[in-house]
PDB file of C-alpha atoms in Angstrom:
ATOM      1  CA  UNK X   1      12.889  28.380   1.891  1.00 36.00           C
ATOM      2  CA  UNK X   2       9.792  27.605   4.050  1.00 38.00           C
ATOM      3  CA  UNK X   3       7.533  30.456   4.586  1.00 43.00           C
ATOM      4  CA  UNK X   4       6.490  31.612   8.153  1.00 41.00           C
ATOM      5  CA  UNK X   5       3.479  29.870   9.384  1.00 42.00           C
ATOM      6  CA  UNK X   6       0.277  31.508  10.334  1.00 47.00           C
ATOM      7  CA  UNK X   7       0.199  30.361  13.875  1.00 45.00           C
ATOM      8  CA  UNK X   8      -3.390  30.942  14.554  1.00 41.00           C
ATOM      9  CA  UNK X   9      -4.615  28.839  11.544  1.00 43.00           C
ATOM     10  CA  UNK X  10      -2.005  26.068  11.604  1.00 50.00           C
ATOM     11  CA  UNK X  11      -2.253  25.337  15.282  1.00 46.00           C
ATOM     12  CA  UNK X  12      -6.095  24.639  15.267  1.00 42.00           C
ATOM     13  CA  UNK X  13      -6.098  22.806  11.930  1.00 51.00           C
ATOM     14  CA  UNK X  14      -3.768  19.944  13.294  1.00 58.00           C
ATOM     15  CA  UNK X  15      -5.903  17.196  14.617  1.00 62.00           C
ATOM     16  CA  UNK X  16      -2.772  15.159  15.410  1.00 63.00           C
ATOM     17  CA  UNK X  17      -1.376  17.766  17.442  1.00 63.00           C
ATOM     18  CA  UNK X  18      -4.613  18.246  19.451  1.00 64.00           C
ATOM     19  CA  UNK X  19      -4.713  14.554  20.178  1.00 68.00           C
ATOM     20  CA  UNK X  20      -1.217  14.528  21.434  1.00 68.00           C
ATOM     21  CA  UNK X  21      -1.759  17.583  23.745  1.00 66.00           C
ATOM     22  CA  UNK X  22      -5.101  16.228  25.118  1.00 69.00           C
ATOM     23  CA  UNK X  23      -3.315  13.068  25.963  1.00 72.00           C
ATOM     24  CA  UNK X  24      -0.652  15.232  27.801  1.00 67.00           C
ATOM     25  CA  UNK X  25      -3.109  17.306  29.667  1.00 68.00           C
ATOM     26  CA  UNK X  26      -5.043  14.138  30.901  1.00 72.00           C
ATOM     27  CA  UNK X  27      -1.763  12.484  32.071  1.00 69.00           C
ATOM     28  CA  UNK X  28      -0.920  15.799  33.768  1.00 68.00           C
ATOM     29  CA  UNK X  29      -4.260  16.087  35.527  1.00 66.00           C
ATOM     30  CA  UNK X  30      -3.814  12.536  36.769  1.00 67.00           C
ATOM     31  CA  UNK X  31      -0.303  13.121  37.948  1.00 65.00           C
ATOM     32  CA  UNK X  32      -1.259  16.347  39.763  1.00 63.00           C
ATOM     33  CA  UNK X  33      -4.149  14.540  41.448  1.00 62.00           C
ATOM     34  CA  UNK X  34      -1.937  11.651  42.597  1.00 62.00           C
ATOM     35  CA  UNK X  35       1.162  13.562  43.527  1.00 60.00           C
ATOM     36  CA  UNK X  36      -0.592  16.083  45.752  1.00 61.00           C
ATOM     37  CA  UNK X  37      -2.836  13.641  47.346  1.00 60.00           C
ATOM     38  CA  UNK X  38      -6.024  15.439  46.359  1.00 57.00           C
ATOM     39  CA  UNK X  39      -7.955  12.221  47.161  1.00 52.00           C
ATOM     40  CA  UNK X  40      -7.300  12.986  50.838  1.00 52.00           C
ATOM     41  CA  UNK X  41      -7.882  16.701  50.565  1.00 54.00           C
ATOM     42  CA  UNK X  42     -11.373  16.611  49.083  1.00 52.00           C
ATOM     43  CA  UNK X  43     -12.794  18.019  52.471  1.00 48.00           C
ATOM     44  CA  UNK X  44     -10.437  20.856  52.119  1.00 51.00           C
ATOM     45  CA  UNK X  45     -11.550  22.155  48.744  1.00 52.00           C
ATOM     46  CA  UNK X  46     -13.600  24.858  50.353  1.00 53.00           C
ATOM     47  CA  UNK X  47     -10.240  26.551  51.624  1.00 55.00           C
ATOM     48  CA  UNK X  48      -8.927  29.284  49.438  1.00 51.00           C
ATOM     49  CA  UNK X  49      -5.337  28.012  49.768  1.00 58.00           C
ATOM     50  CA  UNK X  50      -6.247  24.710  48.171  1.00 58.00           C
ATOM     51  CA  UNK X  51      -7.808  26.309  45.270  1.00 60.00           C
ATOM     52  CA  UNK X  52      -4.908  28.640  44.731  1.00 67.00           C
ATOM     53  CA  UNK X  53      -2.428  25.555  44.864  1.00 65.00           C
ATOM     54  CA  UNK X  54      -4.648  23.746  42.138  1.00 65.00           C
ATOM     55  CA  UNK X  55      -4.818  26.836  39.897  1.00 69.00           C
ATOM     56  CA  UNK X  56      -1.120  27.465  40.065  1.00 70.00           C
ATOM     57  CA  UNK X  57      -0.364  23.900  38.915  1.00 67.00           C
ATOM     58  CA  UNK X  58      -3.003  24.069  36.162  1.00 68.00           C
ATOM     59  CA  UNK X  59      -1.593  27.364  34.842  1.00 74.00           C
ATOM     60  CA  UNK X  60       1.716  25.379  34.354  1.00 69.00           C
ATOM     61  CA  UNK X  61      -0.047  22.785  32.707  1.00 68.00           C
ATOM     62  CA  UNK X  62      -1.891  24.960  30.438  1.00 72.00           C
ATOM     63  CA  UNK X  63       1.236  27.113  29.337  1.00 72.00           C
ATOM     64  CA  UNK X  64       3.359  24.135  28.664  1.00 72.00           C
ATOM     65  CA  UNK X  65       0.438  22.512  26.646  1.00 69.00           C
ATOM     66  CA  UNK X  66       0.187  25.595  24.522  1.00 70.00           C
ATOM     67  CA  UNK X  67       3.901  25.621  23.969  1.00 70.00           C
ATOM     68  CA  UNK X  68       3.957  21.813  23.048  1.00 69.00           C
ATOM     69  CA  UNK X  69       0.991  22.286  20.790  1.00 67.00           C
ATOM     70  CA  UNK X  70       2.641  24.884  18.772  1.00 72.00           C
ATOM     71  CA  UNK X  71       5.978  22.997  18.651  1.00 70.00           C
ATOM     72  CA  UNK X  72       4.236  19.767  17.536  1.00 69.00           C
ATOM     73  CA  UNK X  73       1.964  21.504  15.116  1.00 68.00           C
ATOM     74  CA  UNK X  74       4.784  23.363  13.396  1.00 71.00           C
ATOM     75  CA  UNK X  75       6.960  20.194  13.146  1.00 70.00           C
ATOM     76  CA  UNK X  76       4.055  18.229  11.621  1.00 70.00           C
ATOM     77  CA  UNK X  77       3.402  21.072   9.079  1.00 71.00           C
ATOM     78  CA  UNK X  78       7.104  21.087   8.078  1.00 72.00           C
ATOM     79  CA  UNK X  79       7.064  17.496   7.822  1.00 74.00           C
ATOM     80  CA  UNK X  80       4.064  17.216   5.577  1.00 72.00           C
ATOM     81  CA  UNK X  81       5.348  20.140   3.499  1.00 74.00           C
ATOM     82  CA  UNK X  82       8.662  18.394   2.956  1.00 74.00           C
ATOM     83  CA  UNK X  83       6.888  15.139   2.082  1.00 74.00           C
ATOM     84  CA  UNK X  84       4.674  16.823  -0.375  1.00 73.00           C
ATOM     85  CA  UNK X  85       7.762  18.640  -2.063  1.00 73.00           C
ATOM     86  CA  UNK X  86       9.571  15.311  -2.117  1.00 71.00           C
ATOM     87  CA  UNK X  87       6.577  13.597  -3.793  1.00 71.00           C
ATOM     88  CA  UNK X  88       6.246  16.361  -6.368  1.00 73.00           C
ATOM     89  CA  UNK X  89       9.994  16.223  -7.183  1.00 69.00           C
ATOM     90  CA  UNK X  90       9.809  12.423  -7.599  1.00 67.00           C
ATOM     91  CA  UNK X  91       6.801  12.911  -9.734  1.00 69.00           C
ATOM     92  CA  UNK X  92       8.570  15.405 -12.100  1.00 68.00           C
ATOM     93  CA  UNK X  93      11.543  13.095 -12.229  1.00 65.00           C
ATOM     94  CA  UNK X  94       9.204  10.258 -13.308  1.00 63.00           C
ATOM     95  CA  UNK X  95       7.601  12.438 -15.911  1.00 67.00           C
ATOM     96  CA  UNK X  96      11.043  13.451 -17.261  1.00 67.00           C
ATOM     97  CA  UNK X  97      12.145  10.023 -17.527  1.00 63.00           C
ATOM     98  CA  UNK X  98       8.984   8.965 -19.403  1.00 62.00           C
ATOM     99  CA  UNK X  99       9.341  11.852 -21.766  1.00 67.00           C
ATOM    100  CA  UNK X 100      13.001  11.457 -22.516  1.00 66.00           C
ATOM    101  CA  UNK X 101      12.607   7.627 -22.903  1.00 63.00           C
ATOM    102  CA  UNK X 102       9.916   8.058 -25.418  1.00 65.00           C
ATOM    103  CA  UNK X 103      11.943  10.664 -27.342  1.00 68.00           C
ATOM    104  CA  UNK X 104      14.976   8.233 -27.473  1.00 71.00           C
ATOM    105  CA  UNK X 105      12.942   5.081 -28.303  1.00 70.00           C
ATOM    106  CA  UNK X 106      11.564   6.412 -31.466  1.00 74.00           C
ATOM    107  CA  UNK X 107      14.720   7.341 -33.426  1.00 75.00           C
ATOM    108  CA  UNK X 108      16.345   4.207 -31.972  1.00 74.00           C
ATOM    109  CA  UNK X 109      13.586   1.924 -33.507  1.00 75.00           C
ATOM    110  CA  UNK X 110      14.104   3.761 -36.884  1.00 78.00           C
ATOM    111  CA  UNK X 111      17.945   3.207 -36.576  1.00 77.00           C
ATOM    112  CA  UNK X 112      17.638  -0.424 -35.829  1.00 75.00           C
ATOM    113  CA  UNK X 113      15.191  -0.862 -38.704  1.00 80.00           C
ATOM    114  CA  UNK X 114      17.523   0.671 -41.168  1.00 79.00           C
ATOM    115  CA  UNK X 115      20.501  -1.244 -39.810  1.00 80.00           C
ATOM    116  CA  UNK X 116      18.645  -4.461 -40.365  1.00 80.00           C
ATOM    117  CA  UNK X 117      17.691  -3.519 -43.927  1.00 81.00           C
ATOM    118  CA  UNK X 118      21.295  -2.483 -44.750  1.00 82.00           C
ATOM    119  CA  UNK X 119      22.456  -5.850 -43.237  1.00 79.00           C
ATOM    120  CA  UNK X 120      19.815  -7.710 -45.355  1.00 81.00           C
ATOM    121  CA  UNK X 121      20.787  -5.760 -48.636  1.00 80.00           C
ATOM    122  CA  UNK X 122      24.491  -6.477 -48.221  1.00 80.00           C
ATOM    123  CA  UNK X 123      24.319  -9.904 -46.693  1.00 76.00           C
ATOM    124  CA  UNK X 124      25.894 -11.639 -49.749  1.00 77.00           C
ATOM    125  CA  UNK X 125      28.897  -9.265 -49.783  1.00 79.00           C
ATOM    126  CA  UNK X 126      29.594  -9.053 -46.035  1.00 78.00           C
ATOM    127  CA  UNK X 127      32.950 -10.318 -44.534  1.00 81.00           C
ATOM    128  CA  UNK X 128      32.614 -12.286 -41.278  1.00 82.00           C
ATOM    129  CA  UNK X 129      34.175  -9.341 -39.545  1.00 83.00           C
ATOM    130  CA  UNK X 130      31.409  -6.863 -40.861  1.00 81.00           C
ATOM    131  CA  UNK X 131      28.729  -9.467 -40.244  1.00 80.00           C
ATOM    132  CA  UNK X 132      29.916  -9.716 -36.558  1.00 81.00           C
ATOM    133  CA  UNK X 133      29.801  -5.771 -36.336  1.00 81.00           C
ATOM    134  CA  UNK X 134      26.141  -5.800 -37.506  1.00 79.00           C
ATOM    135  CA  UNK X 135      25.314  -8.440 -34.745  1.00 79.00           C
ATOM    136  CA  UNK X 136      26.955  -6.341 -32.177  1.00 81.00           C
ATOM    137  CA  UNK X 137      24.983  -3.231 -33.135  1.00 82.00           C
ATOM    138  CA  UNK X 138      21.765  -4.940 -33.253  1.00 79.00           C
ATOM    139  CA  UNK X 139      22.431  -6.592 -29.781  1.00 76.00           C
ATOM    140  CA  UNK X 140      23.416  -3.216 -28.307  1.00 77.00           C
ATOM    141  CA  UNK X 141      20.202  -1.467 -29.742  1.00 77.00           C
ATOM    142  CA  UNK X 142      17.986  -4.127 -28.447  1.00 75.00           C
ATOM    143  CA  UNK X 143      19.616  -3.877 -25.123  1.00 76.00           C
ATOM    144  CA  UNK X 144      19.037  -0.066 -25.188  1.00 79.00           C
ATOM    145  CA  UNK X 145      15.396  -0.461 -26.369  1.00 76.00           C
ATOM    146  CA  UNK X 146      14.661  -2.886 -23.532  1.00 77.00           C
ATOM    147  CA  UNK X 147      16.252  -0.503 -21.002  1.00 77.00           C
ATOM    148  CA  UNK X 148      13.945   2.308 -22.309  1.00 75.00           C
ATOM    149  CA  UNK X 149      10.958   0.084 -22.404  1.00 78.00           C
ATOM    150  CA  UNK X 150      11.606  -0.818 -18.584  1.00 78.00           C
ATOM    151  CA  UNK X 151      11.854   2.945 -17.723  1.00 75.00           C
ATOM    152  CA  UNK X 152       8.717   3.731 -19.602  1.00 75.00           C
ATOM    153  CA  UNK X 153       6.920   0.877 -17.818  1.00 79.00           C
ATOM    154  CA  UNK X 154       8.126   1.845 -14.376  1.00 78.00           C
ATOM    155  CA  UNK X 155       7.189   5.469 -15.162  1.00 74.00           C
ATOM    156  CA  UNK X 156       3.671   4.262 -16.081  1.00 76.00           C
ATOM    157  CA  UNK X 157       3.300   2.414 -12.649  1.00 78.00           C
ATOM    158  CA  UNK X 158       4.646   5.339 -10.669  1.00 73.00           C
ATOM    159  CA  UNK X 159       2.517   8.063 -12.373  1.00 70.00           C
ATOM    160  CA  UNK X 160      -0.525   5.836 -12.293  1.00 76.00           C
ATOM    161  CA  UNK X 161      -1.150   6.125 -15.936  1.00 76.00           C
ATOM    162  CA  UNK X 162      -1.080   2.228 -16.645  1.00 83.00           C
ATOM    163  CA  UNK X 163      -4.636   1.072 -17.054  1.00 86.00           C
ATOM    164  CA  UNK X 164      -5.000  -2.572 -16.501  1.00 89.00           C
ATOM    165  CA  UNK X 165      -7.698  -4.498 -18.295  1.00 91.00           C
ATOM    166  CA  UNK X 166      -9.015  -7.558 -16.385  1.00 92.00           C
ATOM    167  CA  UNK X 167     -10.301 -10.469 -18.442  1.00 92.00           C
ATOM    168  CA  UNK X 168     -10.792 -14.288 -17.976  1.00 92.00           C
ATOM    169  CA  UNK X 169      -7.751 -15.989 -19.534  1.00 93.00           C
ATOM    170  CA  UNK X 170      -6.063 -19.465 -19.729  1.00 93.00           C
ATOM    171  CA  UNK X 171      -2.841 -19.238 -18.188  1.00 94.00           C
ATOM    172  CA  UNK X 172      -1.359 -22.162 -20.037  1.00 93.00           C
ATOM    173  CA  UNK X 173      -2.558 -21.304 -23.522  1.00 92.00           C
ATOM    174  CA  UNK X 174      -2.641 -17.656 -23.410  1.00 93.00           C
ATOM    175  CA  UNK X 175       0.483 -16.909 -21.535  1.00 95.00           C
ATOM    176  CA  UNK X 176       2.933 -19.707 -20.603  1.00 95.00           C
ATOM    177  CA  UNK X 177       2.843 -21.509 -23.831  1.00 95.00           C
ATOM    178  CA  UNK X 178       3.666 -18.334 -25.863  1.00 94.00           C
ATOM    179  CA  UNK X 179       6.290 -17.418 -23.514  1.00 94.00           C
ATOM    180  CA  UNK X 180       7.893 -20.901 -23.839  1.00 95.00           C
ATOM    181  CA  UNK X 181       7.805 -20.638 -27.596  1.00 94.00           C
ATOM    182  CA  UNK X 182       9.207 -17.116 -27.643  1.00 92.00           C
ATOM    183  CA  UNK X 183      12.302 -18.032 -25.317  1.00 94.00           C
ATOM    184  CA  UNK X 184      13.026 -21.538 -26.669  1.00 93.00           C
ATOM    185  CA  UNK X 185      15.310 -20.314 -29.458  1.00 90.00           C
ATOM    186  CA  UNK X 186      17.322 -18.176 -26.874  1.00 90.00           C
ATOM    187  CA  UNK X 187      17.782 -21.051 -24.585  1.00 94.00           C
ATOM    188  CA  UNK X 188      18.912 -23.293 -27.406  1.00 92.00           C
ATOM    189  CA  UNK X 189      21.480 -20.769 -28.378  1.00 89.00           C
ATOM    190  CA  UNK X 190      22.968 -20.959 -24.827  1.00 91.00           C
ATOM    191  CA  UNK X 191      22.607 -24.776 -24.575  1.00 93.00           C
ATOM    192  CA  UNK X 192      19.888 -24.595 -21.942  1.00 95.00           C
ATOM    193  CA  UNK X 193      16.889 -26.775 -21.553  1.00 95.00           C
ATOM    194  CA  UNK X 194      13.570 -25.026 -21.326  1.00 96.00           C
ATOM    195  CA  UNK X 195      10.806 -27.171 -19.830  1.00 96.00           C
ATOM    196  CA  UNK X 196       7.198 -26.257 -19.389  1.00 95.00           C
ATOM    197  CA  UNK X 197       5.500 -28.381 -16.941  1.00 95.00           C
ATOM    198  CA  UNK X 198       1.789 -28.075 -15.738  1.00 92.00           C
ATOM    199  CA  UNK X 199       0.095 -30.182 -13.123  1.00 92.00           C
ATOM    200  CA  UNK X 200      -3.317 -28.674 -13.327  1.00 91.00           C
ATOM    201  CA  UNK X 201      -6.225 -29.037 -15.836  1.00 83.00           C
ATOM    202  CA  UNK X 202      -8.003 -25.814 -15.110  1.00 86.00           C
ATOM    203  CA  UNK X 203      -5.695 -22.778 -15.377  1.00 91.00           C
ATOM    204  CA  UNK X 204      -8.457 -20.057 -15.873  1.00 91.00           C
ATOM    205  CA  UNK X 205      -7.618 -16.720 -14.256  1.00 91.00           C
ATOM    206  CA  UNK X 206      -9.094 -13.280 -14.144  1.00 92.00           C
ATOM    207  CA  UNK X 207      -6.147 -10.806 -14.499  1.00 93.00           C
ATOM    208  CA  UNK X 208      -4.686  -8.082 -16.699  1.00 94.00           C
ATOM    209  CA  UNK X 209      -3.109 -10.084 -19.598  1.00 94.00           C
ATOM    210  CA  UNK X 210      -0.274  -7.694 -20.338  1.00 92.00           C
ATOM    211  CA  UNK X 211       1.105  -7.252 -17.008  1.00 94.00           C
ATOM    212  CA  UNK X 212       0.843 -11.015 -16.079  1.00 95.00           C
ATOM    213  CA  UNK X 213       2.717 -11.780 -19.351  1.00 94.00           C
ATOM    214  CA  UNK X 214       5.481  -9.147 -18.423  1.00 93.00           C
ATOM    215  CA  UNK X 215       5.739 -10.846 -14.957  1.00 95.00           C
ATOM    216  CA  UNK X 216       7.004 -14.019 -16.559  1.00 96.00           C
ATOM    217  CA  UNK X 217       8.920 -12.451 -19.476  1.00 93.00           C
ATOM    218  CA  UNK X 218      11.089 -10.487 -16.893  1.00 92.00           C
ATOM    219  CA  UNK X 219      11.586 -13.428 -14.506  1.00 94.00           C
ATOM    220  CA  UNK X 220      12.471 -15.786 -17.446  1.00 95.00           C
ATOM    221  CA  UNK X 221      14.699 -13.154 -19.136  1.00 91.00           C
ATOM    222  CA  UNK X 222      16.754 -13.043 -15.787  1.00 91.00           C
ATOM    223  CA  UNK X 223      16.812 -16.889 -15.469  1.00 93.00           C
ATOM    224  CA  UNK X 224      18.359 -17.275 -18.909  1.00 93.00           C
ATOM    225  CA  UNK X 225      20.658 -14.275 -18.384  1.00 90.00           C
ATOM    226  CA  UNK X 226      22.051 -15.723 -15.069  1.00 90.00           C
ATOM    227  CA  UNK X 227      22.247 -19.502 -16.250  1.00 93.00           C
ATOM    228  CA  UNK X 228      25.300 -20.716 -18.088  1.00 91.00           C
ATOM    229  CA  UNK X 229      24.677 -24.515 -17.911  1.00 92.00           C
ATOM    230  CA  UNK X 230      21.791 -26.756 -17.104  1.00 94.00           C
ATOM    231  CA  UNK X 231      18.155 -25.982 -17.337  1.00 95.00           C
ATOM    232  CA  UNK X 232      15.187 -23.819 -16.555  1.00 96.00           C
ATOM    233  CA  UNK X 233      11.774 -25.227 -15.622  1.00 96.00           C
ATOM    234  CA  UNK X 234       8.307 -23.413 -15.655  1.00 96.00           C
ATOM    235  CA  UNK X 235       5.999 -25.314 -13.403  1.00 96.00           C
ATOM    236  CA  UNK X 236       2.293 -24.437 -12.963  1.00 96.00           C
ATOM    237  CA  UNK X 237       0.474 -26.162 -10.140  1.00 95.00           C
ATOM    238  CA  UNK X 238      -1.872 -25.449  -7.322  1.00 93.00           C
ATOM    239  CA  UNK X 239      -0.905 -25.125  -3.689  1.00 92.00           C
ATOM    240  CA  UNK X 240      -2.623 -26.407  -0.605  1.00 92.00           C
ATOM    241  CA  UNK X 241      -5.000 -23.449  -0.760  1.00 90.00           C
ATOM    242  CA  UNK X 242      -6.005 -24.358  -4.327  1.00 90.00           C
ATOM    243  CA  UNK X 243      -4.304 -21.151  -5.561  1.00 92.00           C
ATOM    244  CA  UNK X 244      -2.397 -21.267  -8.886  1.00 94.00           C
ATOM    245  CA  UNK X 245       1.158 -20.950  -8.610  1.00 95.00           C
ATOM    246  CA  UNK X 246       3.733 -20.658 -11.336  1.00 96.00           C
ATOM    247  CA  UNK X 247       7.418 -21.405 -10.291  1.00 96.00           C
ATOM    248  CA  UNK X 248      10.412 -20.606 -12.577  1.00 96.00           C
ATOM    249  CA  UNK X 249      13.450 -22.705 -11.546  1.00 96.00           C
ATOM    250  CA  UNK X 250      16.963 -22.266 -12.909  1.00 95.00           C
ATOM    251  CA  UNK X 251      20.540 -23.739 -12.333  1.00 94.00           C
ATOM    252  CA  UNK X 252      22.099 -20.465 -12.498  1.00 92.00           C
ATOM    253  CA  UNK X 253      24.535 -18.553 -10.448  1.00 91.00           C
ATOM    254  CA  UNK X 254      22.030 -17.983  -7.620  1.00 90.00           C
ATOM    255  CA  UNK X 255      21.539 -14.979  -5.324  1.00 89.00           C
ATOM    256  CA  UNK X 256      23.130 -14.432  -1.813  1.00 87.00           C
ATOM    257  CA  UNK X 257      20.836 -14.337   1.162  1.00 85.00           C
ATOM    258  CA  UNK X 258      21.792 -10.882   1.993  1.00 85.00           C
ATOM    259  CA  UNK X 259      20.635  -9.406  -1.308  1.00 86.00           C
ATOM    260  CA  UNK X 260      17.266 -11.168  -1.562  1.00 87.00           C
ATOM    261  CA  UNK X 261      15.453  -8.448   0.517  1.00 86.00           C
ATOM    262  CA  UNK X 262      16.668  -5.834  -1.937  1.00 86.00           C
ATOM    263  CA  UNK X 263      15.913  -7.770  -5.033  1.00 86.00           C
ATOM    264  CA  UNK X 264      12.618  -6.049  -5.838  1.00 87.00           C
ATOM    265  CA  UNK X 265      13.949  -2.504  -5.196  1.00 84.00           C
ATOM    266  CA  UNK X 266      14.421  -0.311  -8.489  1.00 76.00           C
ATOM    267  CA  UNK X 267      17.881  -0.091  -9.848  1.00 69.00           C
ATOM    268  CA  UNK X 268      19.237  -2.722  -7.388  1.00 67.00           C
ATOM    269  CA  UNK X 269      21.824  -5.169  -8.438  1.00 66.00           C
ATOM    270  CA  UNK X 270      23.984  -7.625  -6.500  1.00 59.00           C
ATOM    271  CA  UNK X 271      27.121  -6.538  -8.514  1.00 55.00           C
ATOM    272  CA  UNK X 272      27.450  -2.802  -8.723  1.00 48.00           C
ATOM    273  CA  UNK X 273      29.733  -0.514 -10.868  1.00 40.00           C
ATOM    274  CA  UNK X 274      31.153  -0.931 -14.416  1.00 40.00           C
ATOM    275  CA  UNK X 275      33.024  -4.254 -13.554  1.00 38.00           C
ATOM    276  CA  UNK X 276      29.821  -6.238 -13.003  1.00 45.00           C
ATOM    277  CA  UNK X 277      29.642  -9.439 -14.806  1.00 51.00           C
ATOM    278  CA  UNK X 278      26.154  -9.101 -16.218  1.00 54.00           C
ATOM    279  CA  UNK X 279      24.314  -6.193 -17.931  1.00 56.00           C
ATOM    280  CA  UNK X 280      21.049  -4.799 -16.732  1.00 54.00           C
ATOM    281  CA  UNK X 281      19.549  -1.825 -14.741  1.00 55.00           C
ATOM    282  CA  UNK X 282      17.781  -3.495 -11.965  1.00 69.00           C
ATOM    283  CA  UNK X 283      14.169  -2.558 -13.150  1.00 82.00           C
ATOM    284  CA  UNK X 284      12.856  -5.920 -14.261  1.00 84.00           C
ATOM    285  CA  UNK X 285      12.085  -7.454 -10.956  1.00 89.00           C
ATOM    286  CA  UNK X 286      10.910  -4.177  -9.514  1.00 89.00           C
ATOM    287  CA  UNK X 287       8.412  -4.146 -12.191  1.00 90.00           C
ATOM    288  CA  UNK X 288       7.482  -7.756 -11.466  1.00 93.00           C
ATOM    289  CA  UNK X 289       6.729  -6.808  -7.858  1.00 93.00           C
ATOM    290  CA  UNK X 290       4.318  -4.114  -9.009  1.00 92.00           C
ATOM    291  CA  UNK X 291       2.635  -6.151 -11.621  1.00 93.00           C
ATOM    292  CA  UNK X 292       2.138  -8.975  -9.076  1.00 94.00           C
ATOM    293  CA  UNK X 293       0.435  -6.561  -6.691  1.00 92.00           C
ATOM    294  CA  UNK X 294      -1.745  -5.261  -9.564  1.00 92.00           C
ATOM    295  CA  UNK X 295      -3.009  -8.695 -10.228  1.00 94.00           C
ATOM    296  CA  UNK X 296      -3.465  -9.577  -6.481  1.00 93.00           C
ATOM    297  CA  UNK X 297      -0.478 -12.002  -6.660  1.00 95.00           C
ATOM    298  CA  UNK X 298       2.557 -12.436  -4.486  1.00 95.00           C
ATOM    299  CA  UNK X 299       6.007 -13.560  -5.371  1.00 95.00           C
ATOM    300  CA  UNK X 300       8.465 -15.664  -3.282  1.00 94.00           C
ATOM    301  CA  UNK X 301      12.183 -16.295  -3.889  1.00 94.00           C
ATOM    302  CA  UNK X 302      14.442 -19.130  -2.986  1.00 94.00           C
ATOM    303  CA  UNK X 303      18.103 -19.115  -3.937  1.00 92.00           C
ATOM    304  CA  UNK X 304      21.419 -20.405  -3.110  1.00 90.00           C
ATOM    305  CA  UNK X 305      24.721 -19.190  -4.600  1.00 89.00           C
ATOM    306  CA  UNK X 306      26.111 -21.371  -7.561  1.00 87.00           C
ATOM    307  CA  UNK X 307      23.018 -23.732  -7.309  1.00 91.00           C
ATOM    308  CA  UNK X 308      20.292 -21.767  -8.782  1.00 93.00           C
ATOM    309  CA  UNK X 309      17.026 -19.842  -8.082  1.00 94.00           C
ATOM    310  CA  UNK X 310      13.263 -20.494  -7.646  1.00 95.00           C
ATOM    311  CA  UNK X 311      10.825 -17.597  -8.267  1.00 96.00           C
ATOM    312  CA  UNK X 312       7.171 -18.541  -7.350  1.00 96.00           C
ATOM    313  CA  UNK X 313       4.232 -16.438  -8.323  1.00 96.00           C
ATOM    314  CA  UNK X 314       1.007 -17.091  -6.405  1.00 96.00           C
ATOM    315  CA  UNK X 315      -2.388 -15.864  -7.733  1.00 95.00           C
ATOM    316  CA  UNK X 316      -4.670 -15.632  -4.712  1.00 90.00           C
ATOM    317  CA  UNK X 317      -8.093 -17.251  -4.744  1.00 63.00           C
ATOM    318  CA  UNK X 318     -10.509 -14.443  -5.232  1.00 50.00           C
ATOM    319  CA  UNK X 319      -9.035 -13.855  -8.705  1.00 50.00           C
ATOM    320  CA  UNK X 320      -9.321 -17.422  -9.767  1.00 46.00           C
ATOM    321  CA  UNK X 321     -12.382 -18.282 -11.983  1.00 45.00           C
ATOM    322  CA  UNK X 322     -13.480 -21.803 -11.592  1.00 42.00           C
ATOM    323  CA  UNK X 323     -14.977 -23.635 -14.576  1.00 38.00           C
ATOM    324  CA  UNK X 324     -18.649 -24.489 -14.135  1.00 34.00           C
TER     325      UNK X 324
END
């Protein structure tokens, strides 16, 4: 329930309401002046009837202004109150997700460690069926841990608790080479090519290493997930503004034009419901967008169904450190 407003304090505290009413009064004054042809009655201002007519019209303007001022001010107050309550509710939801995700993640990591230990201890005595069961359990646990990690990362960004550390790094040696190595085995298991191509000599960048790494990890993880045959290229180059760009190009299933505008919204997926073909929670690309903004970068998407997708991250000039 919204409490009754203290009219005297709320009316005079709203600058927006005052501006609207002042505009209304000025327009009313102009309208009264023109509609009554006061320009031609300037010589009659000494007559009492003329002043009475002016006063009557201005009383109407003042009364309607006061009424509108109250209505507008009350509306603005209720809107701001609803906005504040919605923001507080969203903050509580985010804090809850962060807390519960942390509580789930810790025992899950312990469980995964012991499952791996049991598998290692019994490896010589495992039947193919039991070995496959262990693989399924490990895969499911890793999927759950990744989901929890994404929720925790999104919670950090929304709560403002993520603290970036900006340093000079080499985008090739410090980020892309490591990511290429980490994902190479995964691509080989699916029969995919993973190529790292760089067309620049100087790839020095001032950025937050952790979030920049996660940008490309999330994009590449999606590229591998949605590509069945073909290859994935990681291309580092400069655009016509001398800005560093990294493009990740796959030959996967592609994205429909209608869904691209929603691609970076949290929990959005092109396929919805339990019958969807691919796992995921729709948080990876939402985080990519936030991490790009954090590092003064932008992301562009080009895609065509059944032909593949191209994600291009551009780091804008004043974050690029040139070698002396």
